CSV table of C-alpha atoms in Angstrom, one decimal:
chain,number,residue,atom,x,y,z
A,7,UNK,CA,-24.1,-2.4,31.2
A,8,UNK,CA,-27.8,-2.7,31.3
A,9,UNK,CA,-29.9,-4.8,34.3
A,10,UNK,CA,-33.5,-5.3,32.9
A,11,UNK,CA,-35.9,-5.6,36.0
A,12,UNK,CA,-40.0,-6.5,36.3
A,13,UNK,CA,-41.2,-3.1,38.4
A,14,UNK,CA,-42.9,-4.5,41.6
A,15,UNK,CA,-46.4,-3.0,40.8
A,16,UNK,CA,-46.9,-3.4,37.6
A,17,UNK,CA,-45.8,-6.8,35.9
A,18,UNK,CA,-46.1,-5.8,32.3
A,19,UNK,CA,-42.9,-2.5,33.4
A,20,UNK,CA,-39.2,-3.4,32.7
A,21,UNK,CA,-37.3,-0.5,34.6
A,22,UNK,CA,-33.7,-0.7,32.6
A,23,UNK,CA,-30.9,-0.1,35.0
A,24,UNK,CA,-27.8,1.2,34.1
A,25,UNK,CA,-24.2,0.3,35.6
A,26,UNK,CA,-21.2,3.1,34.7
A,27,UNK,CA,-18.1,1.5,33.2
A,28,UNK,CA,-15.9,2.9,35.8
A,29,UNK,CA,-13.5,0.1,36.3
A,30,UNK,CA,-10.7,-0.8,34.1
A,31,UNK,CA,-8.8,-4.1,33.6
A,32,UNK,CA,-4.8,-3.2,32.3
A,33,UNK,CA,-2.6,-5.9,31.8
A,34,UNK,CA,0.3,-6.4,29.0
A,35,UNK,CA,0.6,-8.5,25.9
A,36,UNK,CA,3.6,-10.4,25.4
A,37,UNK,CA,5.5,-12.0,22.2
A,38,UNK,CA,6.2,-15.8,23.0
A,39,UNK,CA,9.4,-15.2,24.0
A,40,UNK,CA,7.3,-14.0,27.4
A,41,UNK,CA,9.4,-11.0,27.4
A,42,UNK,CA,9.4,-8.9,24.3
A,43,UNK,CA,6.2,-6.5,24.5
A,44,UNK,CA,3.9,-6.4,21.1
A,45,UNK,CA,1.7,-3.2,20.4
A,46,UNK,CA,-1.7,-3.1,18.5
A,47,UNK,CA,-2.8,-6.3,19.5
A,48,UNK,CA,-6.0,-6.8,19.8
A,49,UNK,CA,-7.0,-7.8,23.3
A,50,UNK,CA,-10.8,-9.4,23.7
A,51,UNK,CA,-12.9,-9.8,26.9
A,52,UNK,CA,-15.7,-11.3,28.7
A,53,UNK,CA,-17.7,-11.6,31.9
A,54,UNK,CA,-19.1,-14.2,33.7
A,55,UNK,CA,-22.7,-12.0,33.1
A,56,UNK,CA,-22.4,-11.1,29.6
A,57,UNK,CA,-20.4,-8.0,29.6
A,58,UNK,CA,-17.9,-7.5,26.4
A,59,UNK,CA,-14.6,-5.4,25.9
A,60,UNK,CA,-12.1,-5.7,23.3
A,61,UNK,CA,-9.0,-2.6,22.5
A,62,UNK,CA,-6.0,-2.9,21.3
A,63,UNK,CA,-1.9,-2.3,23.3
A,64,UNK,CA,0.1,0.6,23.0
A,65,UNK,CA,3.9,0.9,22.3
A,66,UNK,CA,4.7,-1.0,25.7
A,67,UNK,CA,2.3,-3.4,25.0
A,68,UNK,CA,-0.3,-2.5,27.6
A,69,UNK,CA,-3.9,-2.7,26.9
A,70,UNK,CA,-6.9,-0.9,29.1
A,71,UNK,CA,-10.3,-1.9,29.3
A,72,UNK,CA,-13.4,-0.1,30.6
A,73,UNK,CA,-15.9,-2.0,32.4
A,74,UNK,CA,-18.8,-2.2,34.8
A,75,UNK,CA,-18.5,-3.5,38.0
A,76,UNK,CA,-21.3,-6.1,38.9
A,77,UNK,CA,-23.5,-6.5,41.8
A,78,UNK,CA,-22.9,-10.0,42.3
A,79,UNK,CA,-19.2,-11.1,42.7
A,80,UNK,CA,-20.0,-13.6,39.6
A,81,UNK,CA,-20.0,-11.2,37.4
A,82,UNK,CA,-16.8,-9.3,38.2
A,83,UNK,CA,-14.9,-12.5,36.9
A,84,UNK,CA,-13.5,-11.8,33.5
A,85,UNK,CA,-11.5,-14.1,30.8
A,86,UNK,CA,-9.1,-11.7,28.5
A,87,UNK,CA,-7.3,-13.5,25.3
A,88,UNK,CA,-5.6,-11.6,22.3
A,89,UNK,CA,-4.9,-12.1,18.7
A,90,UNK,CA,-2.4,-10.5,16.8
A,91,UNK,CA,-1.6,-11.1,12.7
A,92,UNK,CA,1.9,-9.8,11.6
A,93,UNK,CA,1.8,-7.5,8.9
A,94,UNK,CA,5.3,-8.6,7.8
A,95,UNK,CA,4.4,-12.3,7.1
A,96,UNK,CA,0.7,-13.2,7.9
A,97,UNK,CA,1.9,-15.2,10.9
A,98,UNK,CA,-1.0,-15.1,12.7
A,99,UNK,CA,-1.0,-15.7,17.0
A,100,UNK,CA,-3.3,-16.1,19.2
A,101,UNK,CA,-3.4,-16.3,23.5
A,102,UNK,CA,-4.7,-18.9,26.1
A,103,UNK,CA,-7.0,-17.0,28.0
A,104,UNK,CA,-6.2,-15.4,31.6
A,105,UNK,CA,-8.6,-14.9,34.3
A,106,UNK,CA,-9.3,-11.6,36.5
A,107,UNK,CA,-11.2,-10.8,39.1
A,108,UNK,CA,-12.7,-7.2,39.4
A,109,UNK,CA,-14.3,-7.3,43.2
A,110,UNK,CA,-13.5,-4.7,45.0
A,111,UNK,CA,-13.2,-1.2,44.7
A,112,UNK,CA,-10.1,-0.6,42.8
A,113,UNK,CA,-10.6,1.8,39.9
A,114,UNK,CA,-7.8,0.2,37.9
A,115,UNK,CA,-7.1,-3.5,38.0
A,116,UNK,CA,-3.9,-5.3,37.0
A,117,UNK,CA,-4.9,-8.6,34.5
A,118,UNK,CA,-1.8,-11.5,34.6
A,119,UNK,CA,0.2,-10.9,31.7
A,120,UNK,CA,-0.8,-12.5,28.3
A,121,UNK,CA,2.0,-14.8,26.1
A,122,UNK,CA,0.8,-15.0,22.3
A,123,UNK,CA,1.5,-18.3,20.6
A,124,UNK,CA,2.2,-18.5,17.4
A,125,UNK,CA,-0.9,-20.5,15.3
A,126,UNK,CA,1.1,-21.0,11.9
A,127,UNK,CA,0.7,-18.8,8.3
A,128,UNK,CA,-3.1,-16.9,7.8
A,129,UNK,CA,-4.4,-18.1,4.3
A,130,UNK,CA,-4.3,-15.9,1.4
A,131,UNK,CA,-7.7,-13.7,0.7
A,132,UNK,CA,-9.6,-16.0,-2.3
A,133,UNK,CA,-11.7,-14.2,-4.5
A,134,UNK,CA,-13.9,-15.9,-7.6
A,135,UNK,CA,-16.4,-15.1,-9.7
A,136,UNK,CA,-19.1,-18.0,-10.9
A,137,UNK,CA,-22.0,-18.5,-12.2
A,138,UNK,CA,-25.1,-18.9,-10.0
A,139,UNK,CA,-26.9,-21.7,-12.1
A,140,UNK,CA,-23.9,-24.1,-11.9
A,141,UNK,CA,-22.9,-23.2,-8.2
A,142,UNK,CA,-19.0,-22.6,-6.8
A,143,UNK,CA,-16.7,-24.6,-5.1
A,144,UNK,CA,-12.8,-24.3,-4.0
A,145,UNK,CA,-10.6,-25.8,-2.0
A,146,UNK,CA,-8.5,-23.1,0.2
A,147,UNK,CA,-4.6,-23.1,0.6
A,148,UNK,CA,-5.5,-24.2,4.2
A,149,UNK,CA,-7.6,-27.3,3.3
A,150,UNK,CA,-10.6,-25.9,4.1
A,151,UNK,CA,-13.6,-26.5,1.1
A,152,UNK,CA,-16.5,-24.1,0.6
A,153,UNK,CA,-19.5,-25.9,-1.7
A,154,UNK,CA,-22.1,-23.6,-2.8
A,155,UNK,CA,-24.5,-25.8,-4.6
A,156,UNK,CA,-26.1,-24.8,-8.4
A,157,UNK,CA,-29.7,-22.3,-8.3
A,158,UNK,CA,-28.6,-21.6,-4.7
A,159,UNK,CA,-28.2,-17.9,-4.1
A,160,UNK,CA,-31.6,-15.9,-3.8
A,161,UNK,CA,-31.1,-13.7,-7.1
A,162,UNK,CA,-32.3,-13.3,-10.6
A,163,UNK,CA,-29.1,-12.5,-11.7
A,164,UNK,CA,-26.6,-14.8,-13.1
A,165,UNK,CA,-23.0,-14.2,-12.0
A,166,UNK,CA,-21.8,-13.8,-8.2
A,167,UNK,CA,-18.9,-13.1,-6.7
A,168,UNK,CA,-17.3,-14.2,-3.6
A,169,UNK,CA,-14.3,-13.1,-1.0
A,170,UNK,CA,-13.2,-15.3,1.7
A,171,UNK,CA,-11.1,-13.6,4.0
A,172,UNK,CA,-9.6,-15.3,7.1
A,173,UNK,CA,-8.8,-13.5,10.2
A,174,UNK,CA,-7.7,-13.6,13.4
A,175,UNK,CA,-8.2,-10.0,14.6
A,176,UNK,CA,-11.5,-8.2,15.9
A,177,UNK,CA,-12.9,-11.9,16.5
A,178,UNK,CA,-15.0,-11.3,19.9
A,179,UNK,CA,-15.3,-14.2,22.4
A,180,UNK,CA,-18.1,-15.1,24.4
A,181,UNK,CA,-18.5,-17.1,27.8
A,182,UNK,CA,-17.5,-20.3,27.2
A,183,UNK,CA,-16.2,-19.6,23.6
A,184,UNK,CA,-13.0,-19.9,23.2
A,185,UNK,CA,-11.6,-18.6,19.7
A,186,UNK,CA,-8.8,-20.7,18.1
A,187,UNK,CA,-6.6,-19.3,15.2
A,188,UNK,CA,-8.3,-17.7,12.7
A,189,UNK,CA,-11.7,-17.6,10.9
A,190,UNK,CA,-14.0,-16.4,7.6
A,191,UNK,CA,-15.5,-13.7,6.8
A,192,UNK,CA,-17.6,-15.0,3.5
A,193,UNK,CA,-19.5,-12.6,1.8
A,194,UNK,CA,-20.7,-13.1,-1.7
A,195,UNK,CA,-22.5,-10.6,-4.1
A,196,UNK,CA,-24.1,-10.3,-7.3
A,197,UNK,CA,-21.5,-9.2,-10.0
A,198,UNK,CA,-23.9,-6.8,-11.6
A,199,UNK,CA,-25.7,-4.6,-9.0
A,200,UNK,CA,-23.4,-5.4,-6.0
A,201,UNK,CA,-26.3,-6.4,-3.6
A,202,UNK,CA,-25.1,-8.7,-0.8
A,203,UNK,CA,-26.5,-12.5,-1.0
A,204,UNK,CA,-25.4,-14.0,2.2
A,205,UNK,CA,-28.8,-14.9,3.5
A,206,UNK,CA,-31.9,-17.0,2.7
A,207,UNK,CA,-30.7,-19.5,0.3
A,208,UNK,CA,-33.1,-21.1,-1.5
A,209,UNK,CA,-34.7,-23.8,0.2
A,210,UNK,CA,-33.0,-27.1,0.0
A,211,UNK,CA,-29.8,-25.4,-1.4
A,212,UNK,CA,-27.3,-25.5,2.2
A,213,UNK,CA,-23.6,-24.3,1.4
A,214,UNK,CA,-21.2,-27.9,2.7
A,215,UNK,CA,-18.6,-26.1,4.3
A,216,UNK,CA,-15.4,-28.3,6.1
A,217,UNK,CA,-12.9,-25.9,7.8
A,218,UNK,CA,-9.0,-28.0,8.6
A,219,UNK,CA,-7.0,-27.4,11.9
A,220,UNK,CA,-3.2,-28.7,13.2
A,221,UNK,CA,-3.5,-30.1,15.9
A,222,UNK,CA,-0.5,-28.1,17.4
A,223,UNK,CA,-3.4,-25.3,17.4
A,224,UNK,CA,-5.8,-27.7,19.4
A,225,UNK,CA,-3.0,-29.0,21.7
A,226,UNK,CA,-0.8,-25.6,22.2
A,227,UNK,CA,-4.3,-23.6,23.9
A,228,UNK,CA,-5.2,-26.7,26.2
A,229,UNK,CA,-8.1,-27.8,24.2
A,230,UNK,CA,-9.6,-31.3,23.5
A,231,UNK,CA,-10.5,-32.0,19.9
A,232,UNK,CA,-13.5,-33.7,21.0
A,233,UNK,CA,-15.1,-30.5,21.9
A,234,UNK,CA,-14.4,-28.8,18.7
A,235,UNK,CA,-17.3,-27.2,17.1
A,236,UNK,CA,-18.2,-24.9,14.1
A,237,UNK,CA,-19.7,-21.5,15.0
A,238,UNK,CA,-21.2,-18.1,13.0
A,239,UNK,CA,-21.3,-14.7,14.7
A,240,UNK,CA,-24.6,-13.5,15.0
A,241,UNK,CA,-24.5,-9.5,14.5
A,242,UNK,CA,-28.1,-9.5,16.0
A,243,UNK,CA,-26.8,-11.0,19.3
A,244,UNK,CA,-23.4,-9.8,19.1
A,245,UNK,CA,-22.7,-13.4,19.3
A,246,UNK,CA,-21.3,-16.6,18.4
A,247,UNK,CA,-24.0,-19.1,17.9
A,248,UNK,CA,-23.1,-23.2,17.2
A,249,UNK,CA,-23.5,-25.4,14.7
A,250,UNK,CA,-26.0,-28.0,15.8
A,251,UNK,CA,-25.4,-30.7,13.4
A,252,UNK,CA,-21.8,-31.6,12.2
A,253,UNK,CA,-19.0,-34.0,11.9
A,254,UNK,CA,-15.6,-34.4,13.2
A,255,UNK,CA,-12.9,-36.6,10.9
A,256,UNK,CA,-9.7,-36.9,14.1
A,257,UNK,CA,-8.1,-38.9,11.5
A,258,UNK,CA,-7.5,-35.7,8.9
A,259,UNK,CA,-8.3,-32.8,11.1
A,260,UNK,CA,-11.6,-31.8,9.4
A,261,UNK,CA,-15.3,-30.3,10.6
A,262,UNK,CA,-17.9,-30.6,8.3
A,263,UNK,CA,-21.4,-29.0,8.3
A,264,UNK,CA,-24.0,-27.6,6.4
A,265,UNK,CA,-25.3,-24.2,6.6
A,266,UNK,CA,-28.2,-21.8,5.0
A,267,UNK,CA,-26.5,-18.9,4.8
A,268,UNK,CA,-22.9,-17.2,4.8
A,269,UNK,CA,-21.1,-14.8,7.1
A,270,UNK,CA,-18.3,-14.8,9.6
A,271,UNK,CA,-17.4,-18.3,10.7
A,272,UNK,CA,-14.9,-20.4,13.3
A,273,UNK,CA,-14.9,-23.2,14.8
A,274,UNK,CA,-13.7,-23.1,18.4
A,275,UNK,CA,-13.9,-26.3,21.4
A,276,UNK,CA,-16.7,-26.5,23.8
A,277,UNK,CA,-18.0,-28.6,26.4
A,278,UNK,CA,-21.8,-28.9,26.1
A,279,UNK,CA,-22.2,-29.4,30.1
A,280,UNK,CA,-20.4,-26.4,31.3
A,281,UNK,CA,-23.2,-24.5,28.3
A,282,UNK,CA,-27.1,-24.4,28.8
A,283,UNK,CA,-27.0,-23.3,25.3
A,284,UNK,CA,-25.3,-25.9,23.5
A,285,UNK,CA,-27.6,-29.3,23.2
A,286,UNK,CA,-25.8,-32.5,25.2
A,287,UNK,CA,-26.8,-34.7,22.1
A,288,UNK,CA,-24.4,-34.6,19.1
A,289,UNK,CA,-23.6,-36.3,15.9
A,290,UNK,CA,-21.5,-39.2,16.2
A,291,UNK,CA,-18.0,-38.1,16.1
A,292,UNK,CA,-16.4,-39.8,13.5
């Protein structure tokens, strides 16, 4: 974990400080049964100060995470969640998040247990092929619709194609970001050369994405649908950063937005006034 600090004689010097991840978090993963233990789930963390873990359980279903200890007792207090997809039926499952607290001096310390909940069937992977000039869109088996408008995708060629893949594993969570069921990876590409056109669309061209949800995933993790919002991880920040402008339809269970470029997205709840980065003005919630 690094500590970036102003050196006291010169104010232009950042001295870097490093803290050794010599602590580690163990805790179990359970089935929702609460008893039956489930192996290579993937187990994700978070610190009040911005550290990150994530591995995945063993046999028994135990999971161990290595992490720095913090100066300040704020930052020893983690959240821990998991996910976990079935690779018998695509049920996918996901976990209310537990708290832990790492003060101390404990090398090893023992997280509350963690019950998955099941979050319904993961979507089928799409895949398409279009042409660029007349645009795509395509209503998933979830409800979900992806609209890529014509003379939007920054190429000279004239055919793309494009995977949507949903998933529920090796999602990271932030502080305050609470993951819920699955998400989309969206990657599109031309068909003749293979280069990757998720970014820069042409100006004026946004993608109108509207992702569904059940409310049993809103309800069953505790979560207020008002606080729902749409989200992209950032691989530059190693983060997930929000949708500013969007929409909420209660009535049929739908978020739409706009967006100016494709990658991984989610939508997950958040309350603007526990988050100095998310604005307290919104859209009207409709």
């Amino acid at each position: 974990m690094r500590n970036l600090k102003r050196s006291p004689t010169r104010e232009d010097e950042v001295v870097l400080k490093l803290r050794e991840a010599e602590t580690s978090i163990e805790g179990k993963v359970f089935a929702t049964d609460g008893k039956t233990p489930v192996k290579n789930t993937f187990v994700s963390a978070y610190s009040n100060d911005g550290q990150k873990a994530h591995g995945r359980t063993d046999i028994s279903g135990k999971y161990s995470l290595k992490v720095a200890r913090a100066e300040a007792d704020y930052g020893n207090i983690w959240s821990i969640s998991a996910a976990y997809k079935s690779r018998e039926d695509s049920t996918c499952h996901r976990s209310p998040e537990v708290g832990c607290d790492i003060s101390g001096t404990d090398e090893v310390v023992t997280a509350k247990d963690i019950t998955l909940k099941e979050m319904g069937k993961l979507p089928a992977v799409d895949t398409d092929e279009f042409i660029v000039e007349k645009g795509w869109s395509r209503t998933l088996s979830d409800g979900s619709v992806i609209q890529i408008p014509p003379d939007a995708l920054p190429t000279k060629g004239r055919e793309a194609k494009i995977v949507v893949e949903p998933q529920t594993e090796e999602l990271l969570t932030n502080a305050g970001d609470v993951l819920v069921n699955y998400g989309y990876v969206i990657s599109v590409r031309e068909k003749t050369g293979d280069k990757a056109l998720i970014k820069n669309f042409n100006k004026g061209k946004e993608v109108l994405m509207t992702f569904r949800y059940e409310d049993s995933n809103v309800t069953g993790l505790g979560i207020k649908e008002a606080n729902i919002r749409p989200a992209y991880f950032s691989e530059a920040s190693n983060s997930w950063q929000p949708v500013k402008s969007f929409t909420i339809d209660k009535e049929a269970n739908k978020v739409t937005f706009r967006a100016s470029h494709l990658s991984t997205w989610h939508w997950w709840p958040q309350n603007p006034v526990n988050n100095p980065r998310i604005p307290l003005t919104q859209p009207p919630v409709t």
